[in-house]
Amino acid sequence: MTEEANPSQAARLDDLREAYAEILAPVVEEFQATIRSNDSVGPFTGDGLVGLLTFPNSGTSWFLRLTVRASGICNHTAYEKESVKSKGQPNRGAFSIRFPLARLPEPGEPSFIKSHVQYYGQQPSIVDGTRAFGRNVARWREGLPPGCDRHVRLVRNPLDNLRARYHLQLKDLERSGVEADADDREAFRAYFRPDLRRYLQWHAYCDDLAASMPVLALRYEEFLRPETAPAAIGRAMWFAGYAITDAAIETAIAKEPPKYVSDAGMPVHLGHYDEDDIRWVAAAMRDWLEVYADIREGRSRLAG
């Protein structure tokens, strides 16, 4: 970037921050207020696994690296190919993820299992009422990893989550030999706009699960800030049943620091959007929140 371009880029980002704070931040806060967390859980005593509920690209891999470093216990995945790549092995009805100096869990010790859950939002149908929601959440639950008596759920700001997913899409295209411009805003819009509803519906399915079993919901952004990261990671691991020390968590953070720095509640990837995108996302989220309010209250809708 040239020196002449810097002031204009900085001014554009300032305008975006102002637009986000005024237009979208209140809607994101309203969405986050709907997130259901159920931390009523007893000691981990079984030989199952602890579910890690994450919409794709919401900090899954980083969370797994942090927790395996802190505990010294291998985590697991529902995806065999991922385990084979790490030279893991079948274990506890799933597949271990091998990590240097980490061991398999002993009987009675917890271990996280990565699973974005099938039907994480890819189904073509849009949930517009209680009947559609009931059908979709039932299918979603079928994809939950077996043997989990509790789950930890990560919730990332939607703008950051959607842009991170697009980053992965670009990498997949590059591996396939397809040229793609990361700055092509129209291509990005074509990708993230349908993905937003998938993101919102997937999190609603997690809310439904938390109504019937322990699910601890944590915001991804808590892991980015030095003043909140140790407590957030500690909450997740203690909820899961790990016997963990503050020192072990601090060491893990030092070895696996975040790639991004949270800026006063602003999305890290805000610069990839423009004001029209911000307005569109706000309107789409409001539309969903109206639908979801009816679903949670059991009110029928004509489209349901």
Coordinates of C-alpha atoms in Angstrom, one line a residue:
M1 CA 0.0 0.0 0.0
T2 CA 1.4 3.4 -0.9
E3 CA 1.7 6.2 1.5
E4 CA -0.9 8.2 -0.4
A5 CA -3.4 5.3 0.0
N6 CA -2.9 5.0 3.7
P7 CA -5.0 8.0 4.8
S8 CA -7.9 7.1 2.5
Q9 CA -7.9 3.5 3.8
A10 CA -7.8 4.7 7.4
A11 CA -10.6 7.1 6.7
R12 CA -12.7 4.3 5.1
L13 CA -12.1 2.1 8.1
D14 CA -13.1 4.8 10.5
D15 CA -16.4 5.3 8.5
L16 CA -17.0 1.5 8.6
R17 CA -16.4 1.4 12.4
E18 CA -18.9 4.2 12.8
A19 CA -21.5 2.5 10.6
Y20 CA -21.0 -0.8 12.3
A21 CA -21.4 0.7 15.8
E22 CA -24.6 2.5 14.7
I23 CA -26.2 0.0 12.4
L24 CA -25.0 -3.5 13.1
A25 CA -23.6 -3.7 16.6
P26 CA -27.0 -3.4 18.3
V27 CA -28.4 -6.2 16.1
V28 CA -25.3 -8.4 16.9
E29 CA -25.9 -7.7 20.6
E30 CA -29.5 -8.7 20.2
F31 CA -28.5 -11.9 18.5
Q32 CA -25.9 -12.7 21.2
A33 CA -28.6 -12.1 23.9
T34 CA -30.5 -15.1 22.4
I35 CA -27.5 -17.4 22.9
R36 CA -28.4 -20.1 25.4
S37 CA -25.8 -21.4 27.8
N38 CA -26.4 -24.2 30.3
D39 CA -23.4 -24.7 32.6
S40 CA -25.2 -26.9 35.1
V41 CA -22.9 -29.9 34.9
G42 CA -21.3 -32.4 37.3
P43 CA -17.9 -34.0 37.3
F44 CA -16.7 -35.7 34.2
T45 CA -16.7 -39.4 35.1
G46 CA -17.3 -41.3 31.8
D47 CA -15.2 -42.6 28.9
G48 CA -17.0 -40.5 26.4
L49 CA -15.9 -37.2 24.9
V50 CA -16.7 -33.5 25.4
G51 CA -18.4 -32.0 22.3
L52 CA -16.9 -28.8 20.8
L53 CA -19.7 -27.1 18.9
T54 CA -18.3 -24.6 16.4
F55 CA -19.7 -23.2 13.2
P56 CA -16.8 -23.8 10.7
N57 CA -14.0 -21.3 11.0
S58 CA -14.9 -19.9 14.4
G59 CA -11.7 -20.8 16.2
T60 CA -12.0 -24.6 16.3
S61 CA -8.4 -25.5 15.4
W62 CA -6.9 -22.9 17.6
F63 CA -9.1 -23.9 20.6
L64 CA -8.0 -27.5 20.2
R65 CA -4.3 -26.5 20.1
L66 CA -4.7 -24.3 23.2
T67 CA -6.5 -27.1 25.2
V68 CA -4.1 -29.9 24.2
R69 CA -1.1 -27.7 25.1
A70 CA -2.7 -26.9 28.5
S71 CA -3.7 -30.4 29.4
G72 CA -1.2 -32.7 27.6
I73 CA -4.2 -34.8 26.5
C74 CA -5.0 -35.5 22.9
N75 CA -8.2 -34.1 21.5
H76 CA -10.4 -36.0 19.0
T77 CA -12.2 -35.4 15.7
A78 CA -15.3 -36.9 14.1
Y79 CA -13.5 -36.8 10.8
E80 CA -11.3 -39.8 10.1
K81 CA -9.2 -38.1 7.3
E82 CA -8.2 -35.4 9.8
S83 CA -7.0 -38.0 12.3
V84 CA -5.1 -39.9 9.6
K85 CA -3.3 -36.7 8.6
S86 CA -2.1 -36.1 12.2
K87 CA -1.3 -39.9 12.5
G88 CA -4.0 -40.3 15.1
Q89 CA -5.9 -43.5 15.8
P90 CA -9.5 -44.7 16.5
N91 CA -10.4 -44.0 20.2
R92 CA -13.5 -43.7 22.2
G93 CA -15.8 -44.1 19.2
A94 CA -14.0 -41.3 17.3
F95 CA -10.5 -40.5 16.1
S96 CA -7.7 -39.0 18.1
I97 CA -5.7 -36.0 16.8
R98 CA -2.1 -36.6 17.5
F99 CA -0.1 -33.7 19.0
P100 CA 3.6 -33.6 20.0
L101 CA 4.1 -34.8 23.6
A102 CA 0.3 -35.3 24.1
R103 CA -1.1 -38.6 25.2
L104 CA -4.5 -40.3 24.9
P105 CA -6.9 -39.7 27.8
E106 CA -7.0 -42.2 30.6
P107 CA -10.3 -43.6 31.7
G108 CA -12.3 -40.9 33.5
E109 CA -10.3 -38.1 31.8
P110 CA -12.1 -35.7 29.4
S111 CA -11.1 -34.9 25.8
F112 CA -12.7 -32.5 23.3
I113 CA -14.1 -33.8 20.0
K114 CA -14.2 -31.5 17.0
S115 CA -17.5 -31.8 15.1
H116 CA -19.2 -29.0 13.1
V117 CA -22.2 -31.4 13.1
Q118 CA -23.6 -32.6 9.8
Y119 CA -26.3 -30.3 8.4
Y120 CA -24.5 -27.4 10.1
G121 CA -26.4 -25.2 7.8
Q122 CA -25.8 -26.6 4.3
Q123 CA -29.4 -27.8 3.8
P124 CA -31.1 -25.8 1.1
S125 CA -34.3 -25.1 3.1
I126 CA -34.6 -21.9 5.0
V127 CA -36.2 -22.1 8.5
D128 CA -39.2 -19.8 8.5
G129 CA -41.3 -21.4 11.2
T130 CA -41.6 -23.9 14.0
R131 CA -42.3 -26.9 11.8
A132 CA -39.3 -26.3 9.6
F133 CA -37.1 -25.6 12.7
G134 CA -38.2 -28.9 14.3
R135 CA -37.4 -30.9 11.2
N136 CA -34.0 -29.3 10.7
V137 CA -32.9 -29.4 14.4
A138 CA -33.8 -33.1 14.5
R139 CA -31.6 -33.8 11.5
W140 CA -28.8 -31.7 13.0
R141 CA -28.9 -33.6 16.3
E142 CA -28.4 -36.9 14.4
G143 CA -24.9 -35.6 13.5
L144 CA -23.8 -34.9 17.1
P145 CA -20.8 -37.1 18.1
P146 CA -21.9 -40.0 20.3
G147 CA -21.1 -40.3 23.9
C148 CA -21.0 -36.6 24.8
D149 CA -22.7 -35.6 28.1
R150 CA -21.7 -31.9 27.6
H151 CA -20.6 -29.5 25.0
V152 CA -18.5 -26.3 24.8
R153 CA -19.8 -23.9 22.1
L154 CA -17.8 -21.1 20.5
V155 CA -19.6 -18.1 19.1
R156 CA -17.7 -15.8 16.8
N157 CA -18.9 -12.4 15.5
P158 CA -20.8 -13.1 12.3
L159 CA -18.7 -10.8 10.1
D160 CA -15.5 -12.3 11.2
N161 CA -16.9 -15.9 11.0
L162 CA -18.1 -15.3 7.4
R163 CA -14.9 -13.8 6.2
A164 CA -12.8 -16.5 7.8
R165 CA -15.0 -19.1 5.9
Y166 CA -14.3 -17.2 2.7
H167 CA -10.6 -17.3 3.4
L168 CA -10.9 -21.1 3.5
Q169 CA -12.9 -21.1 0.3
L170 CA -10.2 -19.1 -1.5
K171 CA -7.6 -21.6 -0.3
D172 CA -9.7 -24.5 -1.6
L173 CA -10.0 -22.8 -4.9
E174 CA -6.2 -22.2 -5.1
R175 CA -5.5 -25.9 -4.3
S176 CA -7.9 -26.8 -7.2
G177 CA -6.0 -24.5 -9.5
V178 CA -8.7 -21.9 -9.8
E179 CA -7.6 -18.3 -9.6
A180 CA -9.6 -16.1 -7.3
D181 CA -9.2 -12.5 -6.2
A182 CA -9.4 -12.1 -2.5
D183 CA -10.5 -8.4 -3.0
D184 CA -13.4 -9.3 -5.4
R185 CA -16.3 -7.9 -3.3
E186 CA -19.0 -9.2 -5.5
A187 CA -17.6 -12.8 -5.3
F188 CA -17.4 -12.4 -1.5
R189 CA -21.0 -11.1 -1.3
A190 CA -22.2 -14.1 -3.4
Y191 CA -20.5 -16.4 -0.8
F192 CA -21.3 -14.8 2.5
R193 CA -24.9 -13.7 2.0
P194 CA -26.4 -17.2 1.9
D195 CA -23.9 -18.3 4.5
L196 CA -25.2 -15.8 7.1
R197 CA -28.6 -17.5 7.4
R198 CA -26.8 -20.9 7.8
Y199 CA -24.7 -19.4 10.6
L200 CA -27.8 -18.0 12.4
Q201 CA -29.8 -21.2 12.0
W202 CA -26.9 -23.4 13.2
H203 CA -26.5 -21.4 16.4
A204 CA -30.3 -21.7 17.0
Y205 CA -29.9 -25.5 16.8
C206 CA -27.2 -25.2 19.5
D207 CA -29.6 -23.2 21.6
D208 CA -32.1 -26.0 21.3
L209 CA -29.5 -28.5 22.5
A210 CA -28.7 -26.3 25.5
A211 CA -32.3 -26.6 26.6
S212 CA -31.9 -30.3 27.3
M213 CA -28.2 -30.8 28.2
P214 CA -25.1 -28.9 29.5
V215 CA -23.7 -26.5 26.8
L216 CA -21.3 -23.8 27.8
A217 CA -21.4 -20.9 25.3
L218 CA -18.3 -18.7 25.0
R219 CA -17.5 -15.8 22.7
Y220 CA -14.5 -16.3 20.5
E221 CA -13.5 -12.7 21.1
E222 CA -12.9 -13.5 24.7
F223 CA -10.0 -15.6 23.6
L224 CA -8.4 -12.8 21.7
R225 CA -8.0 -10.3 24.6
P226 CA -5.1 -10.9 27.0
E227 CA -7.2 -9.7 29.9
T228 CA -10.0 -12.2 29.3
A229 CA -8.4 -15.2 27.5
P230 CA -7.1 -17.1 30.5
A231 CA -10.4 -17.0 32.3
A232 CA -12.4 -18.0 29.1
I233 CA -10.1 -21.0 28.4
G234 CA -10.2 -21.9 32.1
R235 CA -14.0 -21.9 32.1
A236 CA -14.1 -24.1 29.0
M237 CA -11.7 -26.7 30.5
W238 CA -13.1 -26.8 34.0
F239 CA -16.6 -27.2 32.6
A240 CA -15.3 -30.0 30.4
G241 CA -13.8 -31.7 33.5
Y242 CA -10.1 -31.1 33.2
A243 CA -8.0 -30.8 36.3
I244 CA -6.1 -27.8 35.0
T245 CA -3.9 -25.0 36.6
D246 CA -3.8 -21.3 35.7
A247 CA -0.1 -21.7 35.0
A248 CA -0.8 -24.4 32.4
I249 CA -3.3 -22.2 30.7
E250 CA -1.0 -19.2 30.6
T251 CA 1.8 -21.3 29.1
A252 CA -0.6 -22.6 26.4
I253 CA -1.6 -19.1 25.5
A254 CA 2.1 -18.0 25.3
K255 CA 2.8 -20.9 22.9
E256 CA -0.4 -20.5 20.9
P257 CA -1.0 -16.7 20.8
P258 CA -4.0 -15.4 18.7
K259 CA -3.4 -14.3 15.2
Y260 CA -5.6 -11.3 15.6
V261 CA -6.1 -8.5 18.2
S262 CA -9.6 -7.6 19.2
D263 CA -10.2 -3.8 18.7
A264 CA -12.8 -2.4 21.1
G265 CA -15.6 -4.8 20.1
M266 CA -15.1 -4.2 16.4
P267 CA -14.8 -7.2 14.0
V268 CA -11.3 -8.0 13.0
H269 CA -12.2 -8.4 9.3
L270 CA -14.5 -5.3 9.1
G271 CA -12.4 -3.8 6.3
H272 CA -13.5 -6.5 3.9
Y273 CA -17.1 -5.2 4.0
D274 CA -18.6 -1.9 3.0
E275 CA -21.6 0.1 4.4
D276 CA -24.1 -1.6 2.1
D277 CA -22.9 -5.0 3.4
I278 CA -23.3 -3.8 7.0
R279 CA -26.9 -2.6 6.3
W280 CA -27.7 -5.8 4.5
V281 CA -26.4 -8.0 7.3
A282 CA -28.3 -5.9 9.9
A283 CA -31.6 -6.3 8.0
A284 CA -31.0 -10.0 7.4
M285 CA -30.3 -10.6 11.1
R286 CA -33.3 -8.6 12.1
D287 CA -35.5 -10.8 9.8
W288 CA -34.1 -13.9 11.4
L289 CA -34.5 -12.7 14.9
E290 CA -38.2 -12.1 14.3
V291 CA -38.6 -15.6 13.0
Y292 CA -36.6 -17.0 15.8
A293 CA -38.6 -15.1 18.4
D294 CA -41.8 -16.8 17.1
I295 CA -40.1 -20.2 17.1
R296 CA -38.9 -19.8 20.7
E297 CA -42.4 -18.7 21.8
G298 CA -44.0 -21.5 19.8
R299 CA -46.0 -19.1 17.6
S300 CA -46.9 -20.5 14.2
R301 CA -46.1 -18.6 11.0
L302 CA -47.7 -19.1 7.6
A303 CA -44.4 -20.1 6.1
G304 CA -43.7 -22.6 8.8

